[in-house]
Coordinates of C-alpha atoms in Angstrom, one line a residue:
M1 CA 18.6 26.9 -21.0
A2 CA 20.5 25.1 -23.7
N3 CA 23.1 26.9 -26.2
P4 CA 20.8 27.3 -29.3
V5 CA 24.9 26.9 -31.0
R6 CA 24.7 23.8 -29.9
G7 CA 21.4 22.6 -29.3
S8 CA 20.1 22.7 -33.4
R9 CA 21.8 22.2 -36.2
S10 CA 20.2 24.2 -38.4
N11 CA 21.9 27.1 -35.9
R12 CA 24.5 25.4 -36.2
A13 CA 24.9 25.7 -40.1
I14 CA 24.0 29.5 -40.6
V15 CA 26.6 30.1 -37.6
V16 CA 29.2 28.8 -39.9
A17 CA 27.1 31.1 -42.7
L18 CA 27.6 34.0 -40.7
G19 CA 30.8 33.9 -39.9
I20 CA 31.9 32.5 -43.5
M21 CA 29.9 35.7 -45.0
A22 CA 31.8 38.1 -42.7
S23 CA 35.0 37.0 -43.8
R24 CA 33.9 36.9 -47.6
V25 CA 32.5 40.0 -47.7
L26 CA 35.7 41.8 -46.3
G27 CA 37.5 40.1 -49.0
L28 CA 35.7 41.0 -50.9
I29 CA 36.4 44.1 -50.2
R30 CA 40.1 43.6 -50.1
W31 CA 40.1 42.2 -53.8
S32 CA 37.7 45.1 -54.5
L33 CA 40.4 47.3 -53.2
T34 CA 43.4 45.4 -54.9
A35 CA 42.1 45.7 -58.2
R36 CA 41.5 49.1 -57.6
Y37 CA 45.0 50.1 -56.8
F38 CA 46.4 46.8 -59.1
G39 CA 44.1 46.5 -62.0
S40 CA 44.9 43.5 -64.4
G41 CA 48.7 44.5 -64.4
A42 CA 51.9 42.5 -63.8
H43 CA 51.5 43.5 -60.0
A44 CA 48.0 41.7 -59.9
D45 CA 49.4 39.0 -62.1
V46 CA 51.9 38.8 -58.9
L47 CA 50.2 39.0 -56.2
R48 CA 47.7 36.2 -57.3
A49 CA 50.0 34.0 -58.4
A50 CA 52.2 34.6 -55.2
F51 CA 49.2 33.9 -52.9
Q52 CA 48.6 31.5 -54.4
A53 CA 52.6 29.4 -54.4
P54 CA 52.3 28.2 -51.0
N55 CA 48.9 26.7 -51.0
A56 CA 50.0 23.7 -51.0
L57 CA 50.0 24.1 -47.4
Q58 CA 46.6 25.2 -46.7
N59 CA 45.1 22.7 -48.9
L60 CA 46.9 19.8 -47.6
L61 CA 47.2 19.8 -44.4
G62 CA 44.6 22.5 -43.6
E63 CA 41.3 22.2 -43.6
G64 CA 40.3 19.7 -46.2
T65 CA 42.9 17.0 -44.2
M66 CA 41.4 18.1 -40.7
S67 CA 38.2 17.1 -41.4
A68 CA 38.5 13.9 -43.3
A69 CA 41.1 12.9 -40.9
F70 CA 40.9 14.8 -37.7
I71 CA 37.5 15.8 -36.8
P72 CA 35.7 12.2 -37.7
V73 CA 38.6 10.4 -34.8
Y74 CA 38.4 13.5 -32.2
S75 CA 34.5 13.7 -32.6
K76 CA 33.6 9.9 -31.9
M77 CA 36.2 10.4 -28.9
L78 CA 34.1 12.6 -27.8
E79 CA 30.6 10.9 -28.4
E80 CA 32.2 7.7 -26.6
G81 CA 33.1 10.2 -22.7
K82 CA 36.5 9.8 -23.6
P83 CA 37.5 13.7 -23.6
E84 CA 40.8 13.1 -21.6
A85 CA 42.0 10.7 -24.8
A86 CA 40.8 13.3 -27.7
G87 CA 42.8 15.6 -25.6
R88 CA 45.7 13.9 -25.8
F89 CA 44.8 13.0 -29.2
A90 CA 44.4 16.8 -30.5
G91 CA 47.9 17.3 -28.5
S92 CA 50.0 15.1 -30.5
I93 CA 48.1 16.2 -33.5
L94 CA 49.2 19.9 -33.3
G95 CA 52.7 19.0 -32.3
L96 CA 53.5 16.6 -35.6
L97 CA 51.1 19.2 -37.4
T98 CA 53.6 22.1 -36.7
A99 CA 56.9 20.4 -37.0
V100 CA 55.4 19.4 -41.2
V101 CA 55.1 22.8 -40.6
C102 CA 57.9 24.5 -40.0
T103 CA 59.9 22.0 -42.4
G104 CA 57.4 22.9 -45.2
V105 CA 57.9 26.4 -44.4
L106 CA 61.4 26.8 -44.2
L107 CA 61.8 25.0 -47.6
G108 CA 59.2 26.8 -49.2
I109 CA 61.3 30.0 -48.1
W110 CA 64.6 28.5 -49.5
L111 CA 63.4 27.0 -52.5
A112 CA 61.1 30.6 -53.6
H113 CA 63.1 31.1 -56.5
P114 CA 63.2 27.4 -58.0
I115 CA 59.3 27.3 -56.8
C116 CA 58.2 30.6 -59.0
S117 CA 60.3 29.1 -61.7
I118 CA 58.8 26.2 -62.4
L119 CA 54.9 27.3 -61.2
M120 CA 55.5 30.5 -63.2
R121 CA 56.9 29.9 -66.0
G122 CA 55.4 32.2 -68.2
F123 CA 57.1 35.1 -66.4
V124 CA 60.6 33.8 -67.1
A125 CA 60.8 36.0 -69.5
D126 CA 60.6 38.6 -67.8
A127 CA 63.8 39.6 -67.2
A128 CA 64.6 39.7 -70.8
E129 CA 61.6 42.1 -71.5
V130 CA 62.8 44.3 -68.9
A131 CA 66.2 44.6 -70.4
E132 CA 64.7 45.6 -73.7
G133 CA 62.9 47.8 -72.3
V134 CA 59.6 46.3 -73.0
R135 CA 58.7 45.5 -69.9
E136 CA 58.9 48.0 -66.4
V137 CA 58.1 44.9 -63.8
D138 CA 60.0 41.4 -63.5
R139 CA 57.3 39.0 -62.7
L140 CA 59.2 36.6 -61.7
L141 CA 61.4 38.1 -59.4
L142 CA 58.5 40.9 -57.5
S143 CA 56.8 36.9 -57.0
V144 CA 59.7 35.0 -55.3
D145 CA 60.1 38.3 -52.7
M146 CA 56.4 37.8 -51.9
V147 CA 56.6 34.3 -52.2
R148 CA 58.9 34.3 -49.1
L149 CA 56.9 36.1 -47.4
A150 CA 53.4 33.8 -48.5
F151 CA 54.5 30.9 -47.1
P152 CA 55.2 32.0 -42.8
M153 CA 51.4 33.1 -43.3
A154 CA 50.2 29.4 -45.2
G155 CA 51.8 27.9 -42.0
I156 CA 49.9 29.6 -39.4
L157 CA 46.7 29.2 -41.4
V158 CA 47.7 26.0 -40.9
L159 CA 47.9 25.8 -38.1
S160 CA 44.7 27.9 -37.4
S161 CA 42.8 25.2 -39.3
W162 CA 43.7 22.6 -36.4
A163 CA 41.7 25.2 -33.6
L164 CA 38.8 24.9 -36.3
G165 CA 38.6 21.4 -36.9
V166 CA 38.8 20.8 -32.5
L167 CA 36.0 23.7 -32.0
N168 CA 34.0 22.6 -34.6
S169 CA 34.2 18.8 -33.0
H170 CA 33.1 20.8 -29.7
R171 CA 29.8 21.9 -31.6
R172 CA 31.4 26.0 -31.5
F173 CA 31.4 27.3 -34.7
L174 CA 31.4 31.2 -34.4
M175 CA 34.5 31.8 -33.0
P176 CA 36.5 29.3 -36.2
Y177 CA 34.4 30.6 -38.8
F178 CA 35.0 34.9 -37.6
A179 CA 38.7 34.3 -37.4
P180 CA 39.6 34.7 -40.8
V181 CA 37.2 38.2 -40.6
L182 CA 41.4 39.0 -38.3
W183 CA 42.6 38.0 -41.2
N184 CA 41.1 40.2 -44.4
V185 CA 41.0 43.1 -41.8
T186 CA 44.6 43.1 -41.2
I187 CA 45.0 43.1 -45.1
I188 CA 42.7 46.1 -46.0
G189 CA 44.6 47.9 -43.0
A190 CA 47.9 47.4 -44.9
L191 CA 46.5 48.0 -48.3
L192 CA 45.0 51.2 -47.1
G193 CA 47.5 52.5 -44.8
V194 CA 50.6 52.2 -46.9
G195 CA 49.1 53.5 -49.7
S196 CA 47.9 56.7 -47.9
L197 CA 51.3 57.1 -46.9
I198 CA 52.7 56.7 -50.1
G199 CA 50.0 59.1 -51.5
L200 CA 47.8 56.6 -52.9
T201 CA 44.5 55.7 -53.4
P202 CA 42.2 53.3 -54.9
G203 CA 40.6 55.4 -57.6
D204 CA 36.9 56.9 -57.3
L205 CA 33.7 54.4 -57.3
G206 CA 32.8 54.5 -60.8
G207 CA 36.0 56.5 -62.5
E208 CA 37.4 55.3 -65.5
A209 CA 41.3 53.6 -65.3
D210 CA 44.1 55.4 -63.4
T211 CA 47.9 54.6 -65.3
S212 CA 49.4 57.6 -62.7
I213 CA 50.6 55.4 -60.7
L214 CA 54.4 54.5 -60.3
P215 CA 55.5 50.8 -60.8
E216 CA 57.6 51.3 -58.1
E217 CA 55.1 52.3 -55.8
L218 CA 52.9 49.9 -56.5
T219 CA 55.8 47.0 -55.7
R220 CA 55.8 49.3 -51.9
L221 CA 52.0 48.2 -52.2
L222 CA 52.2 45.1 -53.0
T223 CA 54.8 44.0 -49.9
A224 CA 52.5 45.5 -47.6
V225 CA 50.0 43.2 -48.8
F226 CA 51.5 40.3 -48.2
V227 CA 53.2 41.6 -44.8
G228 CA 49.6 42.0 -43.5
G229 CA 48.2 38.7 -44.7
L230 CA 51.5 37.3 -42.8
V231 CA 50.4 39.4 -39.5
G232 CA 46.8 38.8 -39.6
G233 CA 47.0 35.0 -40.0
L234 CA 49.2 35.1 -36.7
F235 CA 46.1 37.3 -35.2
Q236 CA 43.3 34.9 -37.0
F237 CA 45.0 31.8 -34.8
L238 CA 45.6 33.2 -31.8
F239 CA 42.2 34.8 -31.3
Q240 CA 40.9 31.0 -31.3
L241 CA 43.6 29.7 -28.7
P242 CA 41.2 30.7 -25.5
S243 CA 38.1 28.8 -26.7
V244 CA 40.4 26.0 -27.5
F245 CA 41.8 25.5 -24.6
S246 CA 38.6 26.4 -22.6
V247 CA 37.1 23.0 -24.2
L248 CA 40.6 20.9 -24.4
K249 CA 40.8 18.3 -21.3
G250 CA 44.4 16.1 -20.9
F251 CA 46.1 17.7 -23.4
R252 CA 49.5 17.6 -24.2
F253 CA 51.4 19.4 -27.1
S254 CA 53.4 15.7 -28.3
L255 CA 54.7 14.7 -31.5
S256 CA 53.7 11.0 -30.3
T257 CA 51.9 8.3 -32.4
S258 CA 51.3 5.5 -30.4
V259 CA 48.4 8.0 -28.4
A260 CA 45.5 6.5 -29.2
G261 CA 44.0 7.9 -32.1
V262 CA 46.9 9.3 -34.1
R263 CA 47.9 5.8 -36.4
Q264 CA 44.2 6.0 -37.5
A265 CA 44.0 9.3 -38.4
L266 CA 47.3 9.6 -40.0
N267 CA 46.2 6.6 -42.1
A268 CA 43.1 8.4 -43.1
V269 CA 45.4 11.3 -43.6
G270 CA 47.3 10.0 -46.7
P271 CA 44.1 9.2 -48.9
A272 CA 42.7 12.6 -48.0
L273 CA 46.6 13.8 -48.6
A274 CA 46.0 12.3 -52.3
G275 CA 43.1 14.0 -52.8
R276 CA 43.6 17.1 -51.8
G277 CA 47.2 17.1 -53.8
I278 CA 45.8 16.0 -57.1
A279 CA 43.3 19.1 -56.4
Q280 CA 46.2 21.4 -55.9
L281 CA 48.4 19.9 -58.6
S282 CA 45.1 20.8 -60.6
A283 CA 45.3 24.1 -59.1
Y284 CA 49.0 25.1 -59.8
L285 CA 48.5 23.8 -63.5
D286 CA 46.4 26.2 -63.7
I287 CA 48.7 28.8 -62.5
L288 CA 51.0 27.4 -64.9
L289 CA 49.2 27.8 -67.7
A290 CA 46.9 31.0 -66.7
T291 CA 51.0 32.7 -67.2
L292 CA 51.3 31.7 -70.8
L293 CA 48.6 33.4 -72.0
M294 CA 48.3 37.3 -72.1
E295 CA 49.6 39.5 -69.3
G296 CA 46.5 40.3 -66.9
A297 CA 45.3 36.4 -67.0
V298 CA 46.4 35.4 -63.9
A299 CA 44.8 38.3 -62.0
S300 CA 42.0 38.2 -64.4
I301 CA 41.5 34.6 -63.3
G302 CA 41.4 35.6 -59.7
Y303 CA 39.5 38.0 -59.1
A304 CA 37.0 35.4 -60.9
Q305 CA 37.6 33.2 -58.7
V306 CA 36.7 35.6 -55.6
L307 CA 32.9 35.8 -56.5
Y308 CA 33.2 32.3 -57.8
I309 CA 34.7 30.3 -54.2
L310 CA 31.7 32.7 -52.2
P311 CA 28.7 30.4 -52.2
I312 CA 30.9 27.4 -52.7
S313 CA 32.0 28.7 -49.0
L314 CA 28.5 30.3 -48.1
F315 CA 25.8 27.7 -49.4
G316 CA 28.3 24.9 -48.7
L317 CA 30.8 24.2 -46.6
S318 CA 28.0 26.3 -44.3
V319 CA 26.3 23.4 -43.8
A320 CA 28.9 20.8 -44.8
A321 CA 30.9 22.2 -42.0
A322 CA 27.9 21.9 -39.3
E323 CA 27.1 18.1 -41.0
L324 CA 30.3 16.5 -40.5
P325 CA 31.0 16.1 -37.1
E326 CA 26.6 15.2 -36.7
L327 CA 27.3 12.6 -40.0
A328 CA 30.6 11.3 -37.9
R329 CA 28.0 10.7 -34.5
I330 CA 25.6 8.9 -36.8
G331 CA 28.6 6.6 -39.1
T332 CA 27.3 3.3 -40.3
N333 CA 24.8 2.9 -36.9
S334 CA 21.8 4.2 -39.1
L335 CA 22.6 4.7 -43.3
P336 CA 19.0 5.7 -44.1
R337 CA 19.1 8.8 -41.2
M338 CA 23.0 9.5 -42.6
A339 CA 21.2 9.5 -46.6
E340 CA 18.1 11.3 -45.4
R341 CA 20.4 14.2 -43.5
I342 CA 22.9 14.0 -46.8
N343 CA 19.7 14.8 -48.6
A344 CA 18.8 18.1 -47.1
G345 CA 21.8 19.3 -46.9
L346 CA 22.1 19.4 -50.4
R347 CA 18.5 20.7 -50.8
Q348 CA 19.7 23.5 -48.0
G349 CA 23.0 24.6 -50.2
L350 CA 21.3 24.4 -53.8
F351 CA 18.2 26.6 -53.0
L352 CA 20.2 29.5 -52.7
A353 CA 23.7 28.2 -54.6
I354 CA 20.9 28.1 -57.4
P355 CA 19.9 31.7 -57.7
T356 CA 23.6 32.8 -57.3
A357 CA 25.3 30.3 -60.9
L358 CA 22.3 31.8 -62.7
G359 CA 23.0 34.9 -61.3
Y360 CA 26.3 35.2 -62.0
M361 CA 25.7 34.2 -65.4
A362 CA 23.0 36.7 -66.3
L363 CA 23.9 40.0 -63.7
G364 CA 27.4 38.8 -63.7
Y365 CA 29.0 41.8 -65.6
V366 CA 27.1 44.4 -63.7
I367 CA 28.1 42.4 -60.1
I368 CA 31.9 42.2 -60.9
G369 CA 31.5 46.2 -62.0
A370 CA 29.7 46.9 -59.0
I371 CA 32.9 45.5 -56.8
Y372 CA 36.4 46.0 -59.1
R373 CA 35.4 48.7 -61.0
G374 CA 37.6 52.0 -60.8
G375 CA 41.6 53.9 -60.0
L376 CA 43.3 51.1 -62.3
F377 CA 40.7 48.5 -62.7
G378 CA 39.0 49.2 -66.1
V379 CA 36.0 48.3 -68.7
D380 CA 38.1 45.7 -70.4
D381 CA 38.9 44.2 -67.2
N382 CA 35.7 44.1 -66.1
W383 CA 34.5 42.2 -69.5
L384 CA 37.4 39.6 -68.9
A385 CA 36.3 38.7 -65.9
Y386 CA 32.6 38.6 -66.6
F387 CA 33.3 36.1 -68.9
I388 CA 35.4 34.1 -66.9
L389 CA 33.4 34.0 -64.3
A390 CA 30.2 32.7 -66.7
S391 CA 32.4 30.0 -67.4
Y392 CA 33.4 29.4 -63.7
S393 CA 29.4 29.6 -63.0
L394 CA 28.4 27.0 -65.1
G395 CA 29.9 24.1 -62.8
L396 CA 29.0 25.4 -59.4
L397 CA 25.9 23.3 -58.7
A398 CA 28.6 20.5 -59.2
T399 CA 31.1 21.8 -56.9
I400 CA 28.4 22.6 -54.1
S401 CA 26.7 18.9 -54.6
S402 CA 30.1 17.4 -54.4
R403 CA 31.5 18.7 -51.7
L404 CA 28.4 18.3 -49.3
L405 CA 28.8 14.5 -50.7
Q406 CA 32.0 14.0 -49.4
N407 CA 31.0 14.4 -46.8
G408 CA 29.3 11.2 -46.9
F409 CA 32.9 9.0 -47.5
W410 CA 34.4 10.6 -44.7
A411 CA 31.7 10.0 -41.9
L412 CA 31.9 6.5 -43.5
G413 CA 35.6 6.9 -42.9
D414 CA 36.2 6.2 -46.7
T415 CA 39.2 9.2 -47.8
R416 CA 40.4 7.2 -50.4
T417 CA 37.4 7.2 -53.0
P418 CA 37.0 11.3 -52.7
A419 CA 40.8 10.9 -53.5
R420 CA 40.2 9.0 -56.6
M421 CA 37.1 11.3 -58.1
A422 CA 39.3 14.3 -57.5
M423 CA 41.7 12.8 -59.2
I424 CA 39.6 12.3 -62.5
R425 CA 38.4 15.5 -61.9
A426 CA 41.9 17.1 -62.5
A427 CA 42.6 14.8 -65.3
V428 CA 39.1 15.7 -67.2
A429 CA 39.9 19.4 -66.4
L430 CA 43.2 19.3 -68.1
V431 CA 42.2 17.0 -71.1
V432 CA 39.2 20.1 -71.7
A433 CA 41.1 23.4 -70.9
I434 CA 44.3 23.0 -72.4
P435 CA 43.4 22.8 -75.8
V436 CA 40.5 25.0 -75.4
M437 CA 42.7 27.4 -73.5
F438 CA 45.4 28.0 -77.0
A439 CA 42.6 28.4 -79.1
F440 CA 40.9 30.5 -77.5
D441 CA 43.9 32.6 -76.8
R442 CA 43.9 33.0 -80.6
L443 CA 40.5 35.0 -80.5
S444 CA 40.5 38.2 -79.3
V445 CA 37.6 41.1 -79.0
S446 CA 38.1 44.7 -79.8
L447 CA 36.4 47.2 -77.3
I448 CA 35.4 50.3 -77.9
T449 CA 35.3 53.1 -74.7
G450 CA 35.4 56.4 -75.3
S451 CA 38.2 57.0 -78.2
E452 CA 40.4 54.2 -76.9
T453 CA 40.0 50.9 -78.2
S454 CA 40.8 47.9 -76.4
T455 CA 41.5 44.2 -77.3
L456 CA 40.6 41.2 -75.0
Y457 CA 42.5 37.7 -75.3
L458 CA 39.7 35.4 -74.5
G459 CA 42.2 32.0 -73.3
A460 CA 41.9 32.0 -70.1
I461 CA 37.9 31.3 -70.2
G462 CA 39.3 28.1 -71.4
L463 CA 40.6 27.0 -67.7
A464 CA 37.6 28.4 -66.3
L465 CA 35.7 25.4 -68.6
G466 CA 37.7 22.9 -68.6
S467 CA 37.0 23.2 -64.6
A468 CA 33.1 23.5 -65.3
V469 CA 33.1 20.1 -67.0
A470 CA 35.2 18.6 -64.4
S471 CA 33.0 19.3 -61.3
W472 CA 29.8 18.0 -63.2
F473 CA 31.6 14.7 -63.3
E474 CA 33.0 14.6 -59.9
W475 CA 29.7 15.0 -58.7
W476 CA 28.4 12.2 -60.9
L477 CA 31.2 10.2 -60.0
L478 CA 30.1 10.4 -56.0
G479 CA 26.7 10.6 -56.5
R480 CA 26.9 7.6 -58.0
V481 CA 28.6 5.5 -55.4
L482 CA 27.0 6.8 -52.6
K483 CA 24.3 5.9 -54.0
R484 CA 25.4 2.6 -53.8
R485 CA 26.8 2.6 -50.6
L486 CA 23.7 4.1 -48.7
G487 CA 20.6 3.4 -50.7
K488 CA 19.5 6.6 -51.8
T489 CA 19.7 9.0 -54.6
F490 CA 21.6 12.3 -54.4
I491 CA 20.2 14.0 -57.1
P492 CA 16.8 16.0 -56.2
W493 CA 16.5 17.2 -59.2
R494 CA 12.4 18.3 -59.0
A495 CA 13.6 20.4 -56.6
V496 CA 16.3 21.9 -58.7
G497 CA 14.0 22.1 -61.2
A498 CA 11.4 24.5 -59.7
M499 CA 14.3 26.4 -58.1
V500 CA 15.8 27.4 -62.1
L501 CA 11.5 27.9 -62.9
L502 CA 11.9 30.9 -59.9
V503 CA 15.0 32.1 -61.3
I504 CA 14.0 32.8 -64.5
A505 CA 10.7 34.8 -63.2
A506 CA 13.1 36.6 -60.5
L507 CA 15.7 37.8 -63.7
V508 CA 12.7 39.3 -65.6
P509 CA 12.1 42.6 -63.5
S510 CA 15.7 42.8 -62.6
G511 CA 17.0 42.6 -66.4
I512 CA 14.3 45.4 -67.2
L513 CA 15.7 47.6 -64.4
W514 CA 19.2 47.3 -65.7
Y515 CA 18.2 48.6 -69.2
F516 CA 16.5 51.7 -67.7
V517 CA 18.8 52.5 -65.1
Q518 CA 22.5 51.1 -67.2
S519 CA 24.0 54.8 -67.4
W520 CA 24.4 54.6 -63.7
Q521 CA 27.7 54.3 -61.5
P522 CA 29.2 51.0 -61.7
I523 CA 28.5 50.2 -58.0
W524 CA 25.5 51.5 -57.9
L525 CA 24.4 49.7 -60.8
G526 CA 25.2 46.1 -59.9
I527 CA 24.1 46.8 -55.9
T528 CA 20.4 48.0 -57.5
V529 CA 20.1 45.5 -60.0
T530 CA 21.6 42.6 -57.7
A531 CA 19.3 43.3 -54.6
V532 CA 16.1 43.7 -56.7
F533 CA 17.2 40.0 -58.3
A534 CA 17.6 38.2 -55.0
A535 CA 14.4 40.2 -53.6
T536 CA 12.4 38.4 -56.5
Y537 CA 13.5 35.3 -55.9
L538 CA 13.0 35.0 -52.3
L539 CA 9.9 36.7 -52.5
L540 CA 8.5 34.1 -55.1
A541 CA 9.7 31.2 -53.1
R542 CA 8.0 32.4 -49.8
L543 CA 4.9 32.7 -52.7
R544 CA 5.6 28.8 -53.9
R545 CA 6.4 28.0 -49.8
R546 CA 9.4 26.6 -50.9
P547 CA 10.7 24.5 -47.7
E548 CA 14.0 25.6 -47.8
L549 CA 13.7 28.8 -47.3
S550 CA 11.5 28.7 -44.3
A551 CA 14.4 26.3 -42.7
W552 CA 16.8 29.3 -43.8
L553 CA 14.4 31.8 -42.2
G554 CA 13.9 29.4 -38.7
R555 CA 17.9 29.6 -38.9
L556 CA 18.4 32.8 -38.8
R557 CA 15.0 32.9 -36.1

């Protein structure tokens, strides 16, 4: 009997989606706990910023670069019946990758203080404020300590992406996409374990903000998060190795660039690194700008981005990861066939991305409340994270579509065009975000909760709006160029319009329900309203006999 995971594009995509979903669900639990423990205060800012600091390693050398440079070459060798050559190629790539990663990790640990001083410019003034008694926590010094733990973690996760690339090329998707579950579980265990040891709990599920936790206790808990991330990353990498070595033939660890395929991959790495580098620079600038805003802006953006990235991973990456090896095998042999596969992938991804984007904009407040509310995360934090999430969601469909369109360029051996588009996207995001951010930071909204009044500063929304505008611009450019290459339009407007109408109809009963049960605890309110919306959308899609739903149901079967 054929292996269902290897024998069908649909099954491959659903395995990837389920693996990512398991990891993302645990990621939501992890972020839910961190929100309840840290709220949107100083430690939450450090948590988000320090996790982002070593991302250059992971984003430049990780899965994106593996997809653009390693997987196409390795998959082609397998397709040509050269497993021994493919094994030697994989060994050389691992050796070179390990050398670069170790160098990057050591430099990151050594230069942690200047890195944080530049990247988190808004934290530099904390030392003076602590000395004056205005502030309890020096976010810069705390970030330096955490970044020295985060760099080794990021390095191990890069090596894990090499294992993912090998297994994906062999159409083995279960292991690499479930492995990140170990990383999340380890961090969650560290949070709960250390929190329990020092007498902390994340707060009840629907309670108001609890301000009884001391800064020293939060610092110990924050350290536990980063130690857990380092140990969990090691577990994630080691977990995949048995499966990797079971499929590799002729593997030999080396640093040689003369092995067949290595120079071809390295030639593709340059443009891929340029594109990823621009995206990473844009992310760093977002952090730098966010640290210049009011305390809590960095954390609030992080809470919103967790939900924003979720559908990109589930509905964009799952389809893209399953399709890339197949598109690489097609190559230039049949351009119409490649265009057909890309279009099918777009419709599949958008079928679930459209209700997610519109659902975030309409129901995002209760969704965020269900996940984060309690402990130190109060009503004002809930509103600010919602406004940021709704702004990001304006560009969600474009981001997912762009990720799927990039596959076409990579399969054609063109990594330069996506890199150029990434540069343009980053420039557009900054041009839009900076003036809007500082204009919005002068705006404030007063919230009255019981007997207390709090003020929300809206500068972080500007960063999200800049990202949304830039996403649409990148999508338009990628679609236009790929249309010229493959002779087909990649804008399924009719399907998109039909899906949007279904979403609007599905929002009606969930909105009515929200009105009648708004006094419920945040977690139950969010779960109930979101479940009704999702169930209604799927039911209407079933009644309208949407082919995309039938395809997803076929995958589940």
